[in-house]
Tab-separated table of C-alpha atoms and ligand atoms in Angstrom:
chain	number	residue	atom	x	y	z
A	1	MET	CA	5.441	2.871	-19.597
A	2	LEU	CA	3.013	0.062	-20.426
A	3	ILE	CA	1.948	1.877	-23.580
A	4	ARG	CA	5.592	2.253	-24.644
A	5	LEU	CA	6.255	-1.409	-23.881
A	6	ARG	CA	3.278	-2.506	-25.924
A	7	THR	CA	4.384	-0.408	-28.850
A	8	ALA	CA	7.861	-1.910	-28.593
A	9	ILE	CA	6.344	-5.408	-28.555
A	10	GLU	CA	4.159	-4.605	-31.559
A	11	ARG	CA	7.219	-3.393	-33.466
A	12	GLY	CA	9.054	-6.592	-32.589
A	13	GLU	CA	11.676	-4.703	-30.569
A	14	THR	CA	10.945	-6.732	-27.459
A	15	SER	CA	8.565	-9.431	-26.232
A	16	CYS	CA	6.980	-10.580	-22.990
A	17	SER	CA	9.656	-13.287	-22.763
A	18	GLU	CA	12.403	-10.741	-23.206
A	19	LEU	CA	10.884	-8.453	-20.579
A	20	VAL	CA	10.580	-11.283	-18.071
A	21	ARG	CA	14.192	-12.307	-18.710
A	22	GLN	CA	15.351	-8.730	-18.067
A	23	TYR	CA	13.335	-8.441	-14.874
A	24	LEU	CA	14.601	-11.816	-13.649
A	25	ALA	CA	18.182	-10.680	-14.218
A	26	ARG	CA	17.471	-7.509	-12.212
A	27	ILE	CA	15.945	-9.580	-9.425
A	28	GLU	CA	19.162	-11.608	-9.230
A	29	GLU	CA	21.312	-8.450	-9.213
A	30	THR	CA	19.279	-6.977	-6.347
A	31	ARG	CA	18.878	-10.123	-4.226
A	32	HIS	CA	20.688	-8.483	-1.299
A	33	LEU	CA	17.748	-6.082	-0.901
A	34	ASN	CA	15.449	-9.001	0.015
A	35	ALA	CA	12.488	-7.545	-1.866
A	36	TYR	CA	11.230	-10.896	-3.144
A	37	VAL	CA	10.334	-13.792	-0.895
A	38	GLU	CA	9.604	-15.983	-3.900
A	39	VAL	CA	10.309	-15.602	-7.606
A	40	TYR	CA	8.143	-17.481	-10.096
A	41	ALA	CA	10.901	-17.595	-12.719
A	42	GLU	CA	9.839	-20.659	-14.675
A	43	GLU	CA	6.137	-19.953	-14.409
A	44	ALA	CA	6.595	-16.344	-15.544
A	45	LEU	CA	8.776	-17.398	-18.486
A	46	ASN	CA	6.259	-20.030	-19.571
A	47	ARG	CA	3.391	-17.610	-19.333
A	48	ALA	CA	5.355	-14.966	-21.244
A	49	ALA	CA	6.037	-17.473	-24.033
A	50	GLU	CA	2.327	-18.369	-24.195
A	51	LEU	CA	1.335	-14.710	-24.321
A	52	ASP	CA	3.902	-13.977	-27.046
A	53	GLU	CA	2.528	-16.897	-29.021
A	54	LYS	CA	-1.058	-15.691	-28.578
A	55	PHE	CA	-0.033	-12.193	-29.659
A	56	LYS	CA	1.649	-13.486	-32.780
A	57	ARG	CA	-1.440	-15.451	-33.742
A	58	GLU	CA	-3.894	-12.678	-33.015
A	59	PRO	CA	-2.490	-9.280	-31.948
A	60	SER	CA	-5.959	-7.848	-31.294
A	61	ALA	CA	-6.617	-10.528	-28.656
A	62	ALA	CA	-3.985	-9.106	-26.313
A	63	GLY	CA	-5.550	-8.128	-22.988
A	64	PRO	CA	-5.319	-4.624	-21.507
A	65	LEU	CA	-2.364	-5.608	-19.323
A	66	PHE	CA	-0.449	-7.486	-21.998
A	67	GLY	CA	3.194	-6.548	-21.421
A	68	ALA	CA	2.685	-5.743	-17.720
A	69	VAL	CA	4.907	-7.742	-15.375
A	70	VAL	CA	3.748	-7.373	-11.779
A	71	SER	CA	4.787	-8.521	-8.328
A	72	ILE	CA	2.334	-9.149	-5.512
A	73	LYS	CA	2.676	-8.518	-1.814
A	74	ASP	CA	2.847	-11.579	0.414
A	75	VAL	CA	-0.675	-10.932	1.755
A	76	ILE	CA	-2.515	-11.543	-1.516
A	77	CYS	CA	-3.762	-15.017	-2.368
A	78	HIS	CA	-2.685	-16.592	-5.618
A	79	GLU	CA	-4.084	-20.066	-6.100
A	80	GLY	CA	-1.546	-22.856	-5.629
A	81	HIS	CA	1.128	-20.421	-4.448
A	82	GLU	CA	2.403	-19.919	-0.949
A	83	VAL	CA	1.208	-16.851	0.965
A	84	THR	CA	2.616	-16.163	4.429
A	85	ALA	CA	1.816	-12.513	5.317
A	86	GLY	CA	5.479	-12.324	6.301
A	87	SER	CA	4.647	-14.584	9.247
A	88	ARG	CA	5.918	-17.851	10.603
A	89	ILE	CA	2.349	-18.806	11.437
A	90	LEU	CA	1.507	-19.167	7.741
A	91	GLN	CA	4.722	-20.884	6.770
A	92	GLY	CA	4.017	-23.470	4.092
A	93	PHE	CA	0.416	-22.370	3.536
A	94	ARG	CA	-0.752	-22.417	-0.068
A	95	SER	CA	-3.685	-20.381	-1.313
A	96	LEU	CA	-6.724	-22.425	-2.208
A	97	TYR	CA	-8.047	-19.672	-4.444
A	98	SER	CA	-6.879	-16.431	-6.024
A	99	ALA	CA	-7.754	-12.957	-4.858
A	100	THR	CA	-10.182	-11.190	-7.192
A	101	ALA	CA	-7.397	-8.707	-8.011
A	102	VAL	CA	-5.093	-11.561	-9.048
A	103	GLU	CA	-7.782	-13.224	-11.160
A	104	ARG	CA	-8.423	-9.957	-12.970
A	105	LEU	CA	-4.708	-9.329	-13.509
A	106	LEU	CA	-4.256	-12.726	-15.088
A	107	LYS	CA	-7.396	-12.438	-17.186
A	108	ALA	CA	-6.053	-9.137	-18.557
A	109	ASP	CA	-2.793	-10.893	-19.608
A	110	ALA	CA	-0.507	-9.536	-16.879
A	111	ILE	CA	2.401	-11.726	-15.790
A	112	ILE	CA	3.056	-12.288	-12.091
A	113	ILE	CA	6.783	-12.548	-11.524
A	114	GLY	CA	6.912	-13.082	-7.775
A	115	ARG	CA	5.748	-12.547	-4.242
A	116	VAL	CA	7.263	-9.612	-2.387
A	117	ASN	CA	8.268	-9.007	1.199
A	118	CYS	CA	6.235	-7.065	3.766
A	119	ASP	CA	5.814	-6.510	7.474
A	120	GLU	CA	4.156	-9.367	9.321
A	121	PHE	CA	0.416	-9.183	8.568
A	122	ALA	CA	1.125	-5.725	7.088
A	123	MET	CA	1.686	-4.315	10.575
A	124	GLY	CA	4.593	-1.934	10.494
A	125	SER	CA	6.248	0.942	8.725
A	126	THR	CA	9.677	-0.517	7.981
A	127	ASN	CA	9.363	-4.082	6.679
A	128	GLU	CA	11.445	-5.182	9.675
A	129	SER	CA	8.734	-7.313	11.256
A	130	SER	CA	8.790	-9.766	8.341
A	131	PHE	CA	9.588	-13.375	9.163
A	132	HIS	CA	11.621	-13.345	5.928
A	133	GLY	CA	13.934	-10.637	7.253
A	134	PRO	CA	13.866	-6.950	6.378
A	135	ALA	CA	13.745	-5.658	2.834
A	136	ARG	CA	16.350	-2.953	2.258
A	137	ASN	CA	16.103	0.411	0.570
A	138	GLY	CA	17.825	0.329	-2.834
A	139	GLU	CA	18.990	3.924	-2.355
A	140	ASP	CA	20.891	2.950	0.769
A	141	PRO	CA	20.720	-0.699	1.873
A	142	SER	CA	21.457	0.232	5.484
A	143	LYS	CA	18.091	2.009	5.578
A	144	VAL	CA	14.526	0.752	5.686
A	145	PRO	CA	12.396	0.889	2.533
A	146	GLY	CA	9.325	1.754	4.615
A	147	GLY	CA	6.394	-0.531	5.140
A	148	SER	CA	4.453	-2.487	5.277
A	149	SER	CA	4.669	-2.920	1.480
A	150	GLY	CA	8.460	-2.466	1.594
A	151	GLY	CA	9.163	-5.298	-0.847
A	152	SER	CA	6.709	-3.796	-3.344
A	153	ALA	CA	8.390	-0.386	-3.199
A	154	VAL	CA	11.884	-1.843	-3.595
A	155	ALA	CA	10.712	-4.105	-6.427
A	156	VAL	CA	9.548	-1.054	-8.391
A	157	GLN	CA	12.477	1.125	-7.298
A	158	THR	CA	14.951	-1.438	-8.648
A	159	ASP	CA	13.054	-2.079	-11.896
A	160	THR	CA	12.262	-5.710	-11.250
A	161	CYS	CA	8.614	-5.298	-12.296
A	162	LEU	CA	6.363	-2.660	-13.823
A	163	VAL	CA	3.801	-2.460	-11.033
A	164	SER	CA	3.576	-4.010	-7.599
A	165	ILE	CA	0.276	-4.826	-5.926
A	166	GLY	CA	0.423	-3.965	-2.242
A	167	SER	CA	-2.066	-3.221	0.497
A	168	ASP	CA	-2.681	-0.034	2.443
A	169	THR	CA	-4.386	-0.017	5.833
A	170	GLY	CA	-2.747	3.130	7.167
A	171	GLY	CA	-0.193	4.146	4.565
A	172	SER	CA	1.464	0.916	3.567
A	173	VAL	CA	1.793	1.684	-0.112
A	174	ARG	CA	2.247	5.459	0.157
A	175	GLN	CA	4.923	5.627	2.842
A	176	PRO	CA	7.244	2.973	1.312
A	177	ALA	CA	6.742	4.554	-2.115
A	178	ALA	CA	7.872	7.880	-0.613
A	179	PHE	CA	10.866	6.227	1.077
A	180	CYS	CA	11.922	4.611	-2.195
A	181	GLY	CA	11.288	7.489	-4.601
A	182	VAL	CA	8.400	5.875	-6.500
A	183	THR	CA	4.638	6.456	-6.671
A	184	GLY	CA	2.149	4.752	-4.352
A	185	PHE	CA	-1.604	4.936	-4.678
A	186	LYS	CA	-4.433	3.901	-2.360
A	187	PRO	CA	-7.877	3.993	-3.976
A	188	THR	CA	-11.170	4.747	-2.243
A	189	TYR	CA	-12.074	2.117	0.339
A	190	GLY	CA	-13.991	-0.584	-1.533
A	191	ARG	CA	-12.705	0.312	-5.009
A	192	ILE	CA	-10.754	-2.924	-5.266
A	193	SER	CA	-12.204	-6.113	-3.873
A	194	ARG	CA	-10.528	-7.370	-0.697
A	195	TYR	CA	-11.458	-10.946	-1.527
A	196	GLY	CA	-8.242	-12.919	-1.156
A	197	LEU	CA	-6.387	-10.146	0.677
A	198	LEU	CA	-5.327	-11.460	4.086
A	199	ALA	CA	-7.118	-9.194	6.545
A	200	TYR	CA	-5.381	-6.880	8.981
A	201	ALA	CA	-8.101	-4.309	9.783
A	202	SER	CA	-11.017	-4.916	7.451
A	203	SER	CA	-12.655	-1.505	7.602
A	204	PHE	CA	-9.336	0.133	6.635
A	205	ASP	CA	-7.668	-2.412	4.325
A	206	GLN	CA	-7.452	-1.564	0.658
A	207	ILE	CA	-5.340	-2.992	-2.124
A	208	GLY	CA	-2.993	-0.306	-3.429
A	209	LEU	CA	-0.517	0.031	-6.269
A	210	ILE	CA	3.105	1.065	-6.572
A	211	ALA	CA	4.702	2.008	-9.885
A	212	ARG	CA	7.006	4.586	-11.392
A	213	GLU	CA	4.378	6.125	-13.624
A	214	VAL	CA	0.835	7.162	-12.861
A	215	SER	CA	-0.378	5.852	-16.229
A	216	ASP	CA	0.624	2.319	-15.193
A	217	ILE	CA	-1.222	2.665	-11.908
A	218	ALA	CA	-4.304	3.861	-13.796
A	219	ALA	CA	-4.129	0.955	-16.263
A	220	VAL	CA	-3.917	-1.674	-13.524
A	221	LEU	CA	-6.533	0.051	-11.371
A	222	GLN	CA	-9.017	0.081	-14.246
A	223	VAL	CA	-8.607	-3.689	-14.592
A	224	ILE	CA	-8.709	-4.804	-10.971
A	225	ALA	CA	-11.215	-2.334	-9.483
A	226	GLY	CA	-14.976	-2.752	-9.519
A	227	PRO	CA	-17.810	-4.655	-7.900
A	228	ASP	CA	-17.280	-8.202	-6.734
A	229	ASP	CA	-19.840	-10.667	-5.444
A	230	PHE	CA	-17.229	-12.089	-3.093
A	231	ASP	CA	-16.716	-8.836	-1.164
A	232	ALA	CA	-19.771	-7.065	0.205
A	233	THR	CA	-17.695	-3.929	0.833
A	234	ALA	CA	-16.584	-3.692	-2.812
A	235	LEU	CA	-18.268	-0.612	-4.257
A	236	PRO	CA	-20.981	-1.126	-6.873
A	237	GLU	CA	-19.566	1.566	-9.197
A	238	ALA	CA	-17.742	0.183	-12.217
A	239	PRO	CA	-14.338	1.836	-12.500
A	240	ASP	CA	-13.994	4.509	-15.128
A	241	ILE	CA	-10.418	5.566	-14.555
A	242	LYS	CA	-9.455	8.163	-17.121
A	243	LEU	CA	-6.283	10.175	-17.187
A	244	GLU	CA	-7.370	13.454	-18.622
A	245	PRO	CA	-4.628	15.770	-19.825
A	246	GLU	CA	-6.963	18.775	-19.643
A	247	GLN	CA	-7.225	18.253	-15.911
A	248	GLN	CA	-3.557	19.148	-15.764
A	249	ALA	CA	-4.286	22.589	-17.077
A	250	GLY	CA	-7.142	23.157	-14.628
A	251	ARG	CA	-6.559	25.264	-11.559
A	252	MET	CA	-6.902	23.247	-8.424
A	253	ARG	CA	-7.874	24.314	-4.960
A	254	ILE	CA	-5.620	22.577	-2.492
A	255	ALA	CA	-5.877	22.536	1.289
A	256	CYS	CA	-2.930	22.063	3.598
A	257	PHE	CA	-2.540	22.041	7.366
A	258	ASP	CA	0.051	24.543	8.556
A	259	LYS	CA	-0.068	22.956	11.979
A	260	ALA	CA	1.135	19.691	10.470
A	261	LEU	CA	3.915	21.309	8.483
A	262	HIS	CA	5.184	23.177	11.501
A	263	HIS	CA	4.783	20.254	13.867
A	264	PRO	CA	7.907	19.830	16.038
A	265	GLY	CA	8.242	16.217	14.854
A	266	MET	CA	8.587	17.301	11.230
A	267	ASN	CA	11.956	16.754	9.600
A	268	PRO	CA	13.263	20.175	8.423
A	269	ASP	CA	14.340	18.940	4.972
A	270	ILE	CA	10.906	17.448	4.354
A	271	ARG	CA	9.243	20.654	5.561
A	272	GLN	CA	11.456	22.686	3.249
A	273	LEU	CA	10.753	20.532	0.192
A	274	THR	CA	7.030	20.542	0.941
A	275	LEU	CA	6.974	24.332	1.210
A	276	GLN	CA	8.904	24.580	-2.060
A	277	PHE	CA	6.408	22.284	-3.722
A	278	ILE	CA	3.547	24.439	-2.437
A	279	GLU	CA	5.259	27.518	-3.903
A	280	GLN	CA	5.649	25.690	-7.208
A	281	LEU	CA	1.929	24.864	-7.236
A	282	LYS	CA	1.019	28.463	-6.463
A	283	GLY	CA	3.370	29.621	-9.213
A	284	GLU	CA	1.456	27.396	-11.624
A	285	GLY	CA	-1.788	29.116	-10.708
A	286	HIS	CA	-3.211	26.659	-8.196
A	287	VAL	CA	-4.691	27.892	-4.965
A	288	VAL	CA	-3.066	26.423	-1.864
A	289	GLU	CA	-4.630	27.474	1.424
A	290	ASN	CA	-4.169	26.633	5.038
A	291	VAL	CA	-7.261	25.128	6.627
A	292	GLU	CA	-8.012	24.330	10.235
A	293	PHE	CA	-8.036	20.669	11.085
A	294	ASP	CA	-8.490	20.172	14.796
A	295	TYR	CA	-8.095	16.434	14.829
A	296	LEU	CA	-4.441	16.077	13.900
A	297	ASP	CA	-3.461	14.752	17.305
A	298	TYR	CA	-6.326	12.271	17.300
A	299	LEU	CA	-5.425	10.563	14.032
A	300	ILE	CA	-2.859	8.130	15.407
A	301	PRO	CA	-4.727	7.117	18.604
A	302	THR	CA	-7.966	6.599	16.661
A	303	TYR	CA	-6.225	4.577	13.986
A	304	TYR	CA	-4.329	2.359	16.408
A	305	VAL	CA	-7.296	1.670	18.704
A	306	LEU	CA	-9.531	0.644	15.806
A	307	THR	CA	-7.009	-1.267	13.715
A	308	THR	CA	-5.682	-3.279	16.650
A	309	ALA	CA	-9.265	-4.102	17.665
A	310	GLU	CA	-10.040	-5.373	14.178
A	311	ALA	CA	-6.699	-7.174	13.968
A	312	SER	CA	-7.276	-9.018	17.237
A	313	SER	CA	-10.484	-10.411	15.800
A	314	ASN	CA	-9.143	-11.089	12.280
A	315	LEU	CA	-6.062	-12.913	13.529
A	316	SER	CA	-7.969	-15.213	15.879
A	317	ARG	CA	-8.338	-17.633	12.975
A	318	TYR	CA	-4.615	-18.479	13.091
A	319	ASP	CA	-4.871	-21.157	15.720
A	320	GLY	CA	-2.341	-23.745	14.615
A	321	ILE	CA	-5.137	-26.019	13.396
A	322	ARG	CA	-6.409	-24.618	10.151
A	323	PHE	CA	-3.453	-22.897	8.506
A	324	GLY	CA	0.293	-23.133	8.276
A	325	TYR	CA	2.480	-23.545	11.340
A	326	ARG	CA	1.547	-25.820	14.270
A	327	ALA	CA	3.639	-26.270	17.415
A	328	GLY	CA	4.854	-29.855	17.574
A	329	ASP	CA	5.097	-30.284	21.326
A	330	ALA	CA	1.485	-29.631	22.370
A	331	THR	CA	-0.472	-32.380	24.125
A	332	ASN	CA	-3.987	-30.947	23.972
A	333	ILE	CA	-5.969	-28.448	21.932
A	334	ARG	CA	-5.518	-25.529	24.295
A	335	GLU	CA	-1.802	-26.026	24.326
A	336	THR	CA	-1.816	-26.287	20.524
A	337	TYR	CA	-3.450	-22.866	20.266
A	338	THR	CA	-1.178	-21.259	22.826
A	339	LYS	CA	2.098	-22.733	21.670
A	340	SER	CA	1.371	-22.271	17.959
A	341	ARG	CA	0.390	-18.629	18.408
A	342	THR	CA	3.256	-17.945	20.801
A	343	ALA	CA	5.860	-19.294	18.398
A	344	GLY	CA	4.037	-18.367	15.185
A	345	PHE	CA	3.463	-14.639	15.688
A	346	GLY	CA	6.198	-12.034	16.014
A	347	THR	CA	6.446	-9.343	18.692
A	348	GLU	CA	4.631	-6.555	16.835
A	349	VAL	CA	1.689	-8.749	15.883
A	350	LYS	CA	1.363	-9.998	19.462
A	351	ARG	CA	1.515	-6.443	20.764
A	352	ARG	CA	-1.363	-5.464	18.488
A	353	ILE	CA	-3.465	-8.515	19.314
A	354	LEU	CA	-3.061	-7.712	23.017
A	355	LEU	CA	-3.845	-4.033	22.506
A	356	GLY	CA	-6.861	-4.860	20.361
A	357	THR	CA	-8.182	-7.400	22.841
A	358	PHE	CA	-7.743	-4.848	25.602
A	359	VAL	CA	-9.667	-2.045	23.873
A	360	LEU	CA	-12.507	-4.439	23.095
A	361	SER	CA	-12.735	-5.951	26.560
A	362	ALA	CA	-15.628	-5.325	28.939
A	363	GLY	CA	-15.037	-2.208	30.971
A	364	TYR	CA	-12.692	-0.671	28.380
A	365	TYR	CA	-14.831	-0.988	25.265
A	366	ASP	CA	-16.679	2.286	25.838
A	367	ALA	CA	-13.587	4.178	26.920
A	368	TYR	CA	-11.471	3.150	23.930
A	369	TYR	CA	-13.207	1.328	21.101
A	370	ALA	CA	-16.529	3.196	21.142
A	371	LYS	CA	-14.746	6.545	21.611
A	372	ALA	CA	-12.441	5.808	18.707
A	373	GLN	CA	-15.416	4.960	16.489
A	374	GLN	CA	-16.961	8.316	17.361
A	375	MET	CA	-13.661	10.025	16.662
A	376	ARG	CA	-13.405	8.262	13.317
A	377	ARG	CA	-16.771	9.674	12.329
A	378	LEU	CA	-15.678	13.209	13.254
A	379	ILE	CA	-12.396	12.821	11.337
A	380	ARG	CA	-14.176	11.445	8.302
A	381	ASP	CA	-16.847	14.139	8.293
A	382	ARG	CA	-14.316	16.970	8.669
A	383	THR	CA	-12.042	15.480	6.007
A	384	ARG	CA	-14.901	15.209	3.539
A	385	ASP	CA	-16.097	18.642	4.474
A	386	ILE	CA	-12.672	20.025	3.483
A	387	LEU	CA	-12.720	17.949	0.312
A	388	HIS	CA	-16.048	19.463	-0.684
A	389	GLN	CA	-14.403	22.874	-0.617
A	390	TYR	CA	-11.027	21.865	-2.035
A	391	ASP	CA	-9.924	19.433	-4.723
A	392	PHE	CA	-7.137	17.903	-2.648
A	393	ILE	CA	-5.534	17.903	0.763
A	394	LEU	CA	-1.763	18.108	0.530
A	395	MET	CA	0.602	16.740	3.182
A	396	PRO	CA	4.030	15.178	3.329
A	397	ALA	CA	3.828	11.393	2.982
A	398	SER	CA	5.920	10.976	6.120
A	399	PRO	CA	7.273	13.408	8.725
A	400	LEU	CA	10.576	11.522	8.704
A	401	PRO	CA	12.963	10.284	6.022
A	402	PRO	CA	13.919	6.582	5.907
A	403	TRP	CA	15.772	5.630	9.056
A	404	LYS	CA	18.466	3.003	9.594
A	405	ILE	CA	17.417	-0.610	9.894
A	406	GLY	CA	17.144	-1.391	13.625
A	407	GLU	CA	16.989	2.255	14.658
A	408	VAL	CA	13.285	2.623	15.542
A	409	VAL	CA	12.036	-0.935	15.641
A	410	ASN	CA	12.246	-1.147	19.438
A	411	ASP	CA	10.306	2.054	19.912
A	412	PRO	CA	6.839	1.164	18.610
A	413	VAL	CA	5.257	4.440	19.685
A	414	ALA	CA	7.791	6.466	17.680
A	415	MET	CA	7.065	4.216	14.716
A	416	TYR	CA	3.282	4.629	15.101
A	417	LEU	CA	3.610	8.411	15.308
A	418	ALA	CA	5.396	8.494	11.955
A	419	ASP	CA	2.131	7.310	10.320
A	420	ILE	CA	0.449	10.607	11.174
A	421	PHE	CA	-0.040	11.840	7.621
A	422	THR	CA	-1.111	8.646	5.920
A	423	VAL	CA	-3.786	7.254	8.261
A	424	GLN	CA	-6.303	10.037	7.600
A	425	ALA	CA	-7.074	8.635	4.147
A	426	ASN	CA	-7.854	5.218	5.625
A	427	LEU	CA	-9.850	6.622	8.531
A	428	SER	CA	-11.999	8.513	6.022
A	429	GLY	CA	-11.924	5.991	3.154
A	430	CYS	CA	-10.559	8.602	0.733
A	431	PRO	CA	-8.143	7.892	-2.131
A	432	ALA	CA	-4.595	9.211	-1.743
A	433	ILE	CA	-1.349	9.187	-3.667
A	434	ALA	CA	2.289	9.739	-2.708
A	435	PHE	CA	4.966	10.705	-5.201
A	436	PRO	CA	8.550	11.967	-4.946
A	437	ILE	CA	9.320	15.681	-4.875
A	438	GLY	CA	13.029	15.698	-4.150
A	439	ARG	CA	15.767	14.416	-1.881
A	440	ASP	CA	16.780	15.263	1.659
A	441	GLY	CA	20.260	16.291	2.796
A	442	ASP	CA	21.342	12.627	2.885
A	443	GLY	CA	20.196	12.083	-0.681
A	444	MET	CA	17.162	10.006	0.335
A	445	PRO	CA	13.873	10.455	-1.548
A	446	VAL	CA	11.132	12.633	-0.075
A	447	GLY	CA	7.484	12.189	-1.023
A	448	ILE	CA	4.399	14.336	-0.961
A	449	GLN	CA	0.845	13.101	-0.514
A	450	LEU	CA	-2.396	14.266	-2.087
A	451	MET	CA	-5.780	13.082	-0.885
A	452	ALA	CA	-9.060	13.491	-2.775
A	453	ASP	CA	-12.717	12.914	-1.985
A	454	LEU	CA	-14.295	9.470	-2.342
A	455	LEU	CA	-14.240	8.065	-5.881
A	456	GLN	CA	-12.172	10.968	-7.232
A	457	GLU	CA	-9.379	8.685	-8.456
A	458	SER	CA	-9.376	10.009	-12.011
A	459	LYS	CA	-8.952	13.612	-10.876
A	460	LEU	CA	-6.266	12.658	-8.371
A	461	LEU	CA	-4.282	10.548	-10.829
A	462	SER	CA	-4.698	13.048	-13.684
A	463	PHE	CA	-3.369	15.878	-11.566
A	464	SER	CA	-0.529	13.832	-10.096
A	465	GLN	CA	0.814	12.512	-13.361
A	466	GLN	CA	2.426	15.839	-14.212
A	467	PHE	CA	4.624	15.564	-11.109
A	468	ALA	CA	4.971	11.853	-10.343
A	469	GLY	CA	7.936	10.108	-11.866
A	470	LYS	CA	9.622	13.415	-12.752
A	471	CYS	CA	11.881	13.616	-9.760
B	501	LIG	N1	2.269	1.579	9.450
B	501	LIG	C1	0.871	1.352	9.617
B	501	LIG	C2	0.621	0.252	10.607
B	501	LIG	O1	1.565	-0.314	11.060
B	501	LIG	C3	0.224	1.055	8.290
B	501	LIG	C4	0.298	-0.344	7.882
B	501	LIG	C5	-0.507	-0.646	6.666
B	501	LIG	O2	-0.979	0.258	5.985
B	501	LIG	N2	-0.700	-1.941	6.408
B	501	LIG	O3	-0.491	-0.051	10.945
């Protein structure tokens, strides 16, 4: 899409200003979906006018993302702009610096049109834990858009931006993309600097991208990925993201887990569409084989023990002193901490802080945290082992279609279990993509997920582009 937009701008058929005006009008039309928590209308228009001016003066000076209008999830710092992680505890907090991803976007001439809704501290699968209220699925506003990057998925679904920058700790760009019928991509852990991304679980967190077209994901990824002195976990490899059409013709070897597809918790429509997709792949000459993966039932417990442990540590900094919200009625420092955190955090975040503190506490550390670390190693090794024999692992993005707002939110375990297919990529650090393959009996989008070995983004994106955006 970006390439088409740039051509249209070059021919004088549109301009950055015109694009921003169109997106702003769409944002107004879709306000009821609560995708945006803040719209930078004036700022985006001014920047678009500047970029148009620059382009007129010197067309060759246009950056690689000239013409790209993006939204950013409310967990990514943008200097001088509010960032709340969907939480009351950060209400009113303004970023003192920009995330590396944001700096690189701006340097490449992208325009940031607004900040989009998400679950509180990116913890959730529905966007319902946001302090700003739930975002709604544009396909059916009574249903959730998925989460935690629900606002990002709806923003792309409703054509209010070209690409949305989200974050993915256990599926947060892939699952909402699947729920909203768009494409969500999580790169290899460390591909994109986490500097300026508010931490949930640092050894899992990765900035991810949602768009309609794979080519737009590739263009943005190429710009924002790469080493960064401000993040020691950012990989040293410079990104070389190439979409190669010849890859499309290549025969791929794809692994799938029959046990997962025939799991009793699997929605029958999703199973059916997945099986059809597998048949389609076979018909095109690809090899799709069932492989044994003994750790399916361990994915969710391992993920939730480790991420809550990391979250309990990461969120200890929100004490009512240094950032955002502070309880007004405290008389001493201890009370300030307690009252600010009690009123500032929502139920799900508190649940995870308690769980995380528990699994790290003396007497339980070995039984839970240390065990989960060992399990993570086994999961990662087996996953990579499979990915040395196969090009991709194929799974549904979610075992369930989007549910009604309010339907599952009071059953956290049911919600956690629905993350079964997405967390493996974060536990192993591997890149993964979700794209739509059809609709269920209620007309809601259904997504498939492909996972590749570390640093295999180009292969994964090249292969996916023939399917993504076509449904
Ligand atoms: N749904 C998962 C969770 O609640 C994933 C969230 C995420 O990727 N940020 O932890």
